[in-house]
CSV table of C-alpha atoms and ligand atoms in Angstrom, one decimal:
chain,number,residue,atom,x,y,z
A,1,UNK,CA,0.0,0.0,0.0
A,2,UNK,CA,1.4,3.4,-0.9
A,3,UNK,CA,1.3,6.4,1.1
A,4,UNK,CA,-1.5,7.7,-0.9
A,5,UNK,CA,-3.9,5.1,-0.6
A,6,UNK,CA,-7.4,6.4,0.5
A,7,UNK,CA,-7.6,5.8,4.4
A,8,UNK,CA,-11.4,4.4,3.4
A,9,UNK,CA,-9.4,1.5,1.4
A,10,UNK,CA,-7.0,0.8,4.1
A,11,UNK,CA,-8.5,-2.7,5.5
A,12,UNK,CA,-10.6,-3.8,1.5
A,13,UNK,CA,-9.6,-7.2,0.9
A,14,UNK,CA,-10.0,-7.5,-3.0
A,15,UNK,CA,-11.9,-10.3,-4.9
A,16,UNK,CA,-9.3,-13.1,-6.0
A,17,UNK,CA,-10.3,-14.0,-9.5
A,18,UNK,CA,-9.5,-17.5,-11.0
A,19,UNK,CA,-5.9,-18.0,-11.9
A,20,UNK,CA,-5.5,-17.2,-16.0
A,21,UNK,CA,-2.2,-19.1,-17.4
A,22,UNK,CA,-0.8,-17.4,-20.4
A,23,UNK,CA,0.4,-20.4,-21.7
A,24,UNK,CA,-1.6,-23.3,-23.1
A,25,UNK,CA,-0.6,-26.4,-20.8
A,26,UNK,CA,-3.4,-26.3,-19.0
A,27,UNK,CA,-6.7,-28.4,-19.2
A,28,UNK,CA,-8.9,-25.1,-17.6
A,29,UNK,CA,-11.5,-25.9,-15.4
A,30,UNK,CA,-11.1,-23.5,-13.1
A,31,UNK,CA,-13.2,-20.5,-14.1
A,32,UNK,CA,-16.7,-21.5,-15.1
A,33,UNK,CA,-15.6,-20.4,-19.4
A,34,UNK,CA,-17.3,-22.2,-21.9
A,35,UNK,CA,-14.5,-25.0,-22.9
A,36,UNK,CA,-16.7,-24.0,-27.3
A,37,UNK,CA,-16.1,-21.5,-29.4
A,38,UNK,CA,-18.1,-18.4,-29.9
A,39,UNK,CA,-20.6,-19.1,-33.1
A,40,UNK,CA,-19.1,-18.0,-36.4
A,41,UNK,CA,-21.3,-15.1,-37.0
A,42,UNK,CA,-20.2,-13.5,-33.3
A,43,UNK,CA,-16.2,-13.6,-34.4
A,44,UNK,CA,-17.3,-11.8,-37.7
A,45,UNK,CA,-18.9,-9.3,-35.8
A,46,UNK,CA,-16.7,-8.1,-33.6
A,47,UNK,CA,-14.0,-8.2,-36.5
A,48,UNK,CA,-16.2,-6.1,-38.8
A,49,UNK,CA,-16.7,-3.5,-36.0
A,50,UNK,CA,-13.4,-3.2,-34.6
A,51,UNK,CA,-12.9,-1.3,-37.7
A,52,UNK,CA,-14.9,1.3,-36.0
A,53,UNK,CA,-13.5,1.6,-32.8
A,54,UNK,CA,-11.9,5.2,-33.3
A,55,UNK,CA,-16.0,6.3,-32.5
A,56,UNK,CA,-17.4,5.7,-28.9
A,57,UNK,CA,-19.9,3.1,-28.9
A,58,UNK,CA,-23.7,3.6,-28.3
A,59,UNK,CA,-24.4,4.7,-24.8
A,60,UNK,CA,-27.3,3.7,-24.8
A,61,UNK,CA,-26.5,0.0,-26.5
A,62,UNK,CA,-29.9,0.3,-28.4
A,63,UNK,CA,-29.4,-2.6,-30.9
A,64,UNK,CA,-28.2,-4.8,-28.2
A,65,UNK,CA,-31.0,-4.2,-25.8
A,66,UNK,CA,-33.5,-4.7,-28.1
A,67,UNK,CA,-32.0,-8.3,-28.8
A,68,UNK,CA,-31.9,-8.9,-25.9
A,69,UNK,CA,-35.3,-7.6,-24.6
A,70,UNK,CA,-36.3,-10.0,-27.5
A,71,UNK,CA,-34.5,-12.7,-26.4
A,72,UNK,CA,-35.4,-12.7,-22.9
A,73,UNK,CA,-39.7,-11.6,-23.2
A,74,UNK,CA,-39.3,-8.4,-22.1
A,75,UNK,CA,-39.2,-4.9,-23.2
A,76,UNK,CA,-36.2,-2.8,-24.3
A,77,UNK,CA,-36.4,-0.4,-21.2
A,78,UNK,CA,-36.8,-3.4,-18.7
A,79,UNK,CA,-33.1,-4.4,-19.8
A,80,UNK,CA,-29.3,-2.9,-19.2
A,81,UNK,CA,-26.6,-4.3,-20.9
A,82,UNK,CA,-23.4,-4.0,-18.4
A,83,UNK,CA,-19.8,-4.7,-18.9
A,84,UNK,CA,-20.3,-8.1,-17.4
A,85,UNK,CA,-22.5,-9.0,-15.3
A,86,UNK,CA,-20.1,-8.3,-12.3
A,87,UNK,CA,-20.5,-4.2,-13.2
A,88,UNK,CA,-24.3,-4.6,-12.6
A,89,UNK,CA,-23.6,-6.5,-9.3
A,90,UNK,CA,-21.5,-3.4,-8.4
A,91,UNK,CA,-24.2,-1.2,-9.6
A,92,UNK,CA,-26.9,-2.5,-7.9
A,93,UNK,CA,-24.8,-2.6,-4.3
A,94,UNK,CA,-24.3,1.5,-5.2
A,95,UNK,CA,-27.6,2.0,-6.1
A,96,UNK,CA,-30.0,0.1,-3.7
A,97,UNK,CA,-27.4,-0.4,-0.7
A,98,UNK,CA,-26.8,1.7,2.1
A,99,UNK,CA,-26.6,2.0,5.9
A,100,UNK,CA,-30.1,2.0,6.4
A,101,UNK,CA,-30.6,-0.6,3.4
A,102,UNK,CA,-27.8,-4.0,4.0
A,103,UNK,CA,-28.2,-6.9,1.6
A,104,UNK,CA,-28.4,-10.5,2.9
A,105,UNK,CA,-26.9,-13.1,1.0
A,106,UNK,CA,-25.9,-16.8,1.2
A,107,UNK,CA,-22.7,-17.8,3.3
A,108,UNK,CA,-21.6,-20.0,0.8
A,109,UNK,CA,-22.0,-17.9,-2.6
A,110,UNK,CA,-20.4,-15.6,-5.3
A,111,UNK,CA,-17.5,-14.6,-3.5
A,112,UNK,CA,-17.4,-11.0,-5.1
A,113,UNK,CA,-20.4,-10.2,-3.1
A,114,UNK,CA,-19.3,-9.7,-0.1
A,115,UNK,CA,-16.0,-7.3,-1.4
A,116,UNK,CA,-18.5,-5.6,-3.2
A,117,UNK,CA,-20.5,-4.6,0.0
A,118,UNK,CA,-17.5,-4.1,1.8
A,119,UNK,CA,-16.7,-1.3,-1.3
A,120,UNK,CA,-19.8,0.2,-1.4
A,121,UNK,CA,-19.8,0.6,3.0
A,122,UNK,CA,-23.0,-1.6,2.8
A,123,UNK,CA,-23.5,-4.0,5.7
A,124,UNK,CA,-24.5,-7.6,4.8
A,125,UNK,CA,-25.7,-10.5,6.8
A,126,UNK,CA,-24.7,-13.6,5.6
A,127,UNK,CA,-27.4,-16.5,5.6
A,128,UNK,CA,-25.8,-20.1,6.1
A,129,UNK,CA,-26.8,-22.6,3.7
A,130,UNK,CA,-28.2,-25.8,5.1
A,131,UNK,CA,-26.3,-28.8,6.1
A,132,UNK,CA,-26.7,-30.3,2.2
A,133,UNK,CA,-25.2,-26.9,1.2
A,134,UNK,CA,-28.6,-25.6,-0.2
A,135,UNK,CA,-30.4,-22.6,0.6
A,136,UNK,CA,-33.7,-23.0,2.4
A,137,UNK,CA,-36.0,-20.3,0.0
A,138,UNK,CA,-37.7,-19.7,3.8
A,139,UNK,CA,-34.9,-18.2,5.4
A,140,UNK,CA,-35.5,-15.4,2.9
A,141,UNK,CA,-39.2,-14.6,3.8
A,142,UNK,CA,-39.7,-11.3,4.8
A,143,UNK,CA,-36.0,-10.0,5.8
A,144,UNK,CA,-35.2,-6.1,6.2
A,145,UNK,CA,-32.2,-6.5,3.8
A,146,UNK,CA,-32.0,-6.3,0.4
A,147,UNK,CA,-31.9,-9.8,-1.5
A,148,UNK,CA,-29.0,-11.3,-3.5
A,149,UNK,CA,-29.1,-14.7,-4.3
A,150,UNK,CA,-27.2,-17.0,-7.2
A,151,UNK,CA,-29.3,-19.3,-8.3
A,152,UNK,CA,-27.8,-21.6,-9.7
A,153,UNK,CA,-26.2,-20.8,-6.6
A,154,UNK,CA,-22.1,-20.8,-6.9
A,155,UNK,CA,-19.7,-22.2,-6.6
A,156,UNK,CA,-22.6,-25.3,-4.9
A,157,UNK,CA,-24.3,-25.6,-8.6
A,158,UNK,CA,-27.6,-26.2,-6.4
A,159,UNK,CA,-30.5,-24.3,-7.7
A,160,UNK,CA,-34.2,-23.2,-6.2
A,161,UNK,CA,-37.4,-24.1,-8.4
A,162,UNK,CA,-39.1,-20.9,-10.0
A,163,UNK,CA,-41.8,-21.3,-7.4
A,164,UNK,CA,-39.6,-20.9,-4.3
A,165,UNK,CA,-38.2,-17.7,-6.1
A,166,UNK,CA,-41.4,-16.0,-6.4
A,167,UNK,CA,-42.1,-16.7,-2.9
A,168,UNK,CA,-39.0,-14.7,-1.8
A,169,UNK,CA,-40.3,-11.9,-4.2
A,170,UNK,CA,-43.5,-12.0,-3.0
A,171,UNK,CA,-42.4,-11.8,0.6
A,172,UNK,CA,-40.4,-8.7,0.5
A,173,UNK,CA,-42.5,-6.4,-1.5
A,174,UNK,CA,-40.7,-3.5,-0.1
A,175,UNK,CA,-37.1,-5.0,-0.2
A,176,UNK,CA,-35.2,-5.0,-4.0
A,177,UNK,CA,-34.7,-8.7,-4.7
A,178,UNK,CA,-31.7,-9.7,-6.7
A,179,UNK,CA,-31.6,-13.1,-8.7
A,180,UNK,CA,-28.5,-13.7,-10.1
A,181,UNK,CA,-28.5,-16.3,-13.1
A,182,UNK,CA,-25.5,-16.6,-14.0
A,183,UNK,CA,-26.0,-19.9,-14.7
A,184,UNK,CA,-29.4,-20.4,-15.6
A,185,UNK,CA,-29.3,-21.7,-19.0
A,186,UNK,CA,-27.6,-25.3,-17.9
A,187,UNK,CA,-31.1,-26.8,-16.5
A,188,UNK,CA,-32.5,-24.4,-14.1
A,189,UNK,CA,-35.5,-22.3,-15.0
A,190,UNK,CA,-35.1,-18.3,-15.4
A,191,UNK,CA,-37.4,-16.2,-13.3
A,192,UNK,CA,-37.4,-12.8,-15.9
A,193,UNK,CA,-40.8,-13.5,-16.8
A,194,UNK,CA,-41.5,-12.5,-12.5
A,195,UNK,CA,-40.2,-9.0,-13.7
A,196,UNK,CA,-43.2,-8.3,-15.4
A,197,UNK,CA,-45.5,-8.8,-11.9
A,198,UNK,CA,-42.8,-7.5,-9.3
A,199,UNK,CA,-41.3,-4.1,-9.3
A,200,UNK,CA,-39.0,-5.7,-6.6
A,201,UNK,CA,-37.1,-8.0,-8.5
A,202,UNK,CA,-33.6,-8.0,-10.6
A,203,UNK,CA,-32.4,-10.5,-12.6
A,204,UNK,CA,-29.1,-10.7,-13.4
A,205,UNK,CA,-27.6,-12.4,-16.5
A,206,UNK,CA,-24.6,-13.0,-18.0
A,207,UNK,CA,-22.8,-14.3,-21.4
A,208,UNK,CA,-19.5,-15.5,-20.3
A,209,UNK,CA,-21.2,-19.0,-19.7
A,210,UNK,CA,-23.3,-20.5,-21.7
A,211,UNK,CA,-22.6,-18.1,-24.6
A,212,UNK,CA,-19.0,-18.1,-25.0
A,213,UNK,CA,-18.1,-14.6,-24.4
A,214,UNK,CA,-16.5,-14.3,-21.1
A,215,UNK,CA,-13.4,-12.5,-22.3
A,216,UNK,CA,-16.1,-10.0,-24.2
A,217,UNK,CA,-17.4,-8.8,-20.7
A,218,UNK,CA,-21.5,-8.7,-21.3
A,219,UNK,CA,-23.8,-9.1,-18.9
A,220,UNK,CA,-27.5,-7.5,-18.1
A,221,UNK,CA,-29.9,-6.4,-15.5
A,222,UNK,CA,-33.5,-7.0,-16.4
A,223,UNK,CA,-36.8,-5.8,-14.3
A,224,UNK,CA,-39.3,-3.3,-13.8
A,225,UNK,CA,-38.9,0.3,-15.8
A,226,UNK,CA,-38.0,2.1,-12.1
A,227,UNK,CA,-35.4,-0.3,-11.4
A,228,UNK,CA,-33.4,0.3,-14.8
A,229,UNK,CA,-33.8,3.6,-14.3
A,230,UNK,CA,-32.4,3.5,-11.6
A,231,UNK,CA,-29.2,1.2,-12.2
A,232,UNK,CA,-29.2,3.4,-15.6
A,233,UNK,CA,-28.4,6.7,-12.9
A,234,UNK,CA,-25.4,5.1,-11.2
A,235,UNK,CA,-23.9,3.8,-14.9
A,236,UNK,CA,-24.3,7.3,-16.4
A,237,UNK,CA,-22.2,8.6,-13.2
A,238,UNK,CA,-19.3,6.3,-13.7
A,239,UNK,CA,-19.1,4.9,-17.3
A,240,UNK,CA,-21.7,5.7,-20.0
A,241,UNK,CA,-19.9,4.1,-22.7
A,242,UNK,CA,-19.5,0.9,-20.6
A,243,UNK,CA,-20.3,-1.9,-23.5
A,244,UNK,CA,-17.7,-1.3,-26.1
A,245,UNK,CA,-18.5,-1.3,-29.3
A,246,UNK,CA,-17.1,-5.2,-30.6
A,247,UNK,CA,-19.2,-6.5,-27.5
A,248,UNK,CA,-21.9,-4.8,-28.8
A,249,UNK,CA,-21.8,-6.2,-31.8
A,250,UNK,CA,-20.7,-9.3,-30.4
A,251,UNK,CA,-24.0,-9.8,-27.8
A,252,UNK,CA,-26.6,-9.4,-31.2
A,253,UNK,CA,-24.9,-11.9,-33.5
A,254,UNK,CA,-24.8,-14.1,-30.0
A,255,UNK,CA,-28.6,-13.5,-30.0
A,256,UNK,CA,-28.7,-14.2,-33.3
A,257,UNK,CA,-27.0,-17.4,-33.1
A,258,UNK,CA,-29.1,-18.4,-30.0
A,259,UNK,CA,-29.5,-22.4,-31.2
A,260,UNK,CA,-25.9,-22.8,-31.6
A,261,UNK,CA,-25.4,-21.8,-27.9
A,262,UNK,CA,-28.6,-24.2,-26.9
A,263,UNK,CA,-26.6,-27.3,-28.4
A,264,UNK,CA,-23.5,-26.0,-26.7
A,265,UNK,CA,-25.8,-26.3,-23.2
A,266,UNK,CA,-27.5,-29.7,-23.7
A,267,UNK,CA,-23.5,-30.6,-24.5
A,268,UNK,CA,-22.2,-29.3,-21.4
A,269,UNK,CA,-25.3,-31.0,-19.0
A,270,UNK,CA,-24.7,-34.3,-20.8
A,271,UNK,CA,-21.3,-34.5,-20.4
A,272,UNK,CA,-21.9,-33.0,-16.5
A,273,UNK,CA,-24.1,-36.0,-15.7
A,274,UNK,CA,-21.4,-38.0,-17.3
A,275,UNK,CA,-18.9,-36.8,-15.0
A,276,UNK,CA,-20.7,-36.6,-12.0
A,277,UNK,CA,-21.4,-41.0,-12.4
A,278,UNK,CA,-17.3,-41.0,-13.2
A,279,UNK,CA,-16.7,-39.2,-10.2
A,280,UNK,CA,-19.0,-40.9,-7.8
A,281,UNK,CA,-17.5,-43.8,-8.9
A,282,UNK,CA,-14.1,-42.7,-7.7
A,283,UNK,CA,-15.7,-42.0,-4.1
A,284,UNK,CA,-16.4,-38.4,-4.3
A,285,UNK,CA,-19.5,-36.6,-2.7
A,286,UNK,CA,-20.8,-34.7,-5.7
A,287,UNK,CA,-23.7,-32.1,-5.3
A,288,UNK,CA,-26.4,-32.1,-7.8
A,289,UNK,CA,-25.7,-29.3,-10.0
A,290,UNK,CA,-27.8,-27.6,-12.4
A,291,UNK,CA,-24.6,-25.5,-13.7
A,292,UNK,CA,-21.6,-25.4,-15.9
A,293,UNK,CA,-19.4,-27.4,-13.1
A,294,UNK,CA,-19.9,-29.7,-10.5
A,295,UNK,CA,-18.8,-29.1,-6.8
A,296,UNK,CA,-17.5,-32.0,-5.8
A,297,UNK,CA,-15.0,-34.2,-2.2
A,298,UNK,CA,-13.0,-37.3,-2.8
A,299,UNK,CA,-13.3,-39.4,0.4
A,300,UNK,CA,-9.5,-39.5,0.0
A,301,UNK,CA,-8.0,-36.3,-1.1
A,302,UNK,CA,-8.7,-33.0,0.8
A,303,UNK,CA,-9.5,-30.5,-1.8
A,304,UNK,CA,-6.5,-28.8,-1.5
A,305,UNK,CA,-4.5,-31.9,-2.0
A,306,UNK,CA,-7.1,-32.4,-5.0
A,307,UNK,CA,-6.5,-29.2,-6.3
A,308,UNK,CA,-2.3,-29.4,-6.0
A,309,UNK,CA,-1.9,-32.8,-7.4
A,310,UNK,CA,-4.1,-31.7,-10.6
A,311,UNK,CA,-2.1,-28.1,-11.0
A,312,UNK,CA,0.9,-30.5,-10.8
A,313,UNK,CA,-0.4,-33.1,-13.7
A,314,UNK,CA,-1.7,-30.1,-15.7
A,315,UNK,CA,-5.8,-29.8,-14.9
A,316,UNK,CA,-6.5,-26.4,-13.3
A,317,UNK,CA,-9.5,-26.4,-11.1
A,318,UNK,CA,-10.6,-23.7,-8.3
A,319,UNK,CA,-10.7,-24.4,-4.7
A,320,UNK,CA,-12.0,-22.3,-2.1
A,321,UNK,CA,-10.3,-22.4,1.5
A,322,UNK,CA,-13.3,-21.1,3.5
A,323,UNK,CA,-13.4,-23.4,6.2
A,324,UNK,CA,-16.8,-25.1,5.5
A,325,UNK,CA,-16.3,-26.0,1.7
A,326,UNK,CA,-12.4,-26.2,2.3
A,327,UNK,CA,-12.5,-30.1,1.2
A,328,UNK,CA,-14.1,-29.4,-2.3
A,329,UNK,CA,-13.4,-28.6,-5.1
A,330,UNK,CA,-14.9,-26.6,-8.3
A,331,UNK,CA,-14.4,-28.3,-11.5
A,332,UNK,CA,-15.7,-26.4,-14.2
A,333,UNK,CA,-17.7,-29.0,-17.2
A,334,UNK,CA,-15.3,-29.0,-20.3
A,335,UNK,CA,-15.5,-30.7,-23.4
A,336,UNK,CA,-15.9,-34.3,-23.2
A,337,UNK,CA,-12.6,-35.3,-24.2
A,338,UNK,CA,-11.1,-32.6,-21.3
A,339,UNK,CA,-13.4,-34.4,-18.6
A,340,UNK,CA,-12.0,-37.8,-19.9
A,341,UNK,CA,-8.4,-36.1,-19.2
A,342,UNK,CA,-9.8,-35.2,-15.5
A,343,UNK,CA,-10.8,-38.7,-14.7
A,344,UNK,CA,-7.8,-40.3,-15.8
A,345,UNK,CA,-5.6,-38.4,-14.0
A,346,UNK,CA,-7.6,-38.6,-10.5
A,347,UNK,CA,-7.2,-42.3,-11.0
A,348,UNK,CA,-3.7,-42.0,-11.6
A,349,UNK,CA,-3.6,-39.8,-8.3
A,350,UNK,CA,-5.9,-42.2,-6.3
A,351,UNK,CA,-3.7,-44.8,-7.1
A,352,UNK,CA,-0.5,-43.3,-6.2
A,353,UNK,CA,-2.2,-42.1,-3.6
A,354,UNK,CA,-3.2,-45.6,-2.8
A,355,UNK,CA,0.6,-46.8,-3.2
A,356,UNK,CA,2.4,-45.2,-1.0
A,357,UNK,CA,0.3,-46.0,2.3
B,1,LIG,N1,-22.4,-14.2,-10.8
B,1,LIG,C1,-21.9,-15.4,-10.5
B,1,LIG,C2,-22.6,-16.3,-9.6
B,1,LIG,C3,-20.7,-15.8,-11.0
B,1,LIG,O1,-20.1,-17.0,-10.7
B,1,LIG,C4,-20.0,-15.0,-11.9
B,1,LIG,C5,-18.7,-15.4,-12.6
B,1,LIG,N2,-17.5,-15.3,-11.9
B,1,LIG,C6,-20.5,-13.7,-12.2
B,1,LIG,C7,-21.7,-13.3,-11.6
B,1,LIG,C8,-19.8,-12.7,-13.0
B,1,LIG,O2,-19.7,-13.0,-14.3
B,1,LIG,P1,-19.4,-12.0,-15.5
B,1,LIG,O3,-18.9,-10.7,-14.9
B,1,LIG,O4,-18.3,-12.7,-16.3
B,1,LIG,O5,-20.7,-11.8,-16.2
């Protein structure tokens, strides 16, 4: 820390994101990134417009938000396209939290949430998740915080029915209620059609998942007219021009080429039941998952040993050290052929493993 460091920064502890290796020798399944390509049409996008990035791009992302109000039922002012969905996390804490108004969310979640809060000065309580590491929807029923819940919840992949959601809604009419489905798209069912009956709720989506475009950075907020507005106040007071223009372009041909990206899904939930049965097989507790990884403990390996002897062998995964999910591990669903890799090489480590006792 320098000298000049703000005093109000003195004690943030920062959000550690996945680790990124620039060099190829890595199977990656550390950081939730579609192991497919974007589609075709979204590479020659954002090649045809990067021939135009001397001009700002759209403010107001108009083509892109009516794409995407398209895409997702809605209408064009119900929707804000963000610079992933991480920027609309941090707008949402500036815009709705405060002294007066915390946020509760799961103890076991999204780990940014909690730096966030701590950023924006806005006191959180932190709700445990039940002993099978899911939430209980009735610990949410009418709370005096403000409501932020994953669901699919990370990094546990578990994920509440549409029904329980509405509940939670419905319970806190006068509390803004934040869904964030960053993972919807691989089995659970999306709540945006709620927007249209609760002015309380925000949904949050992303396309770094299940549409390839994580290294694009797109995201967006949809609800009720107020809300955007609202979230549409703190974006104009920090970064109007916050999509950039080959994201922009980018997102559309994404929407565009929805059914490629709808294969791509149904590819990565086949090949995650797959390796859940391999897994299971190998002695691991796996929870059921309804996301682009599986969270998963070897009744042999702690997950930091798990983690360690895959890094070693070449397979990246993430593992958290918090003390209660210390002895799992995160293992993003790659392409079949990279989950085959995984399995191999856990036998390999079992047995050695096994060898030396
Ligand atoms: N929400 C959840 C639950 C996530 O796991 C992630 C990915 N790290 C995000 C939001 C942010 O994703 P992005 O900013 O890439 O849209």
């Amino acid at each position: 820390m320098s000298r000049f460091l703000s005093e109000k920064y003195a004690s943030l502890v920062p959000y550690t994101p996945g680790e990124q290796p620039r060099d190829a020798q890595y199977i990656k399944l550390n950081t939730n990134e579609s192991p497919f390509p974007p589609s075709p049409g979204v590479v020659a996008a954002a090649e045809r417009e990067a021939r135009r990035v001397n001009l700002y791009s759209d403010p107001e992302c108009k083509l892109l938000k009516d794409a995407a109000a398209k895409l997702y039922g809605v209408e064009p002012q119900n929707v804000l396209p963000v610079n992933g969905s991480d920027e609309i996390l941090y707008f949402a804490f500036l815009a709705f939290g405060d002294e007066q108004n915390p946020f509760a969310f799961a103890d076991i979640s999204y780990g940014f949430y909690p730096v966030y809060a701590q950023f924006c000065k806005v006191p959180n309580r932190e709700i445990p998740l039940t002993s099978d590491f899911s939430i209980d929807y009735r610990d949410y029923l009418g709370l005096s915080e403000q409501i932020l819940i994953a669901n699919p919840n990370a990094p546990t992949g578990t994920c509440l029915p549409l029904w329980q959601i509405e509940e939670i809604v419905r319970a806190n009419p006068d509390r803004v209620v934040i869904i964030d489905e960053a993972y919807i798209d691989f089995g659970g069912e999306s709540c945006v059609p709620l927007t249209k009956r609760y002015d309380n709720l925000l949904v949050i989506q992303t396309f770094s998942k299940s549409r390839s475009l994580a290294g694009a950075r797109l995201g967006f907020g949809i609800g009720c007219e107020a809300l955007i507005r609202d979230l549409n106040t703190v974006k104009y007071s920090i970064n109007p021009y916050n999509v950039n223009r080959m994201t922009q372009a980018a997102g559309v041909a994404a929407i565009e080429d929805d059914a490629y990206y709808r294969e791509k899904a149904q590819t990565i939930m086949r090949v995650r039941e797959e390796t859940t049965e391999q897994l299971c097989a190998l002695g691991f507790t796996v929870l059921p998952s309804t996301a682009n990884f599986v969270f998963a403990k070897s009744d042999r390996l702690s997950g930091e040993e798990l983690y360690q002897s895959l890094k070693s062998r070449g397979v990246l995964v993430r593992h958290f050290t918090k003390e209660r999910i210390k002895d799992f591990c995160r293992i993003t669903i790659g392409t079949r052929e990279q989950m085959q890799t995984l399995i191999t090489t856990i036998q390999a480590i079992l047995a050695e493993k096994g060898s030396s006792r």
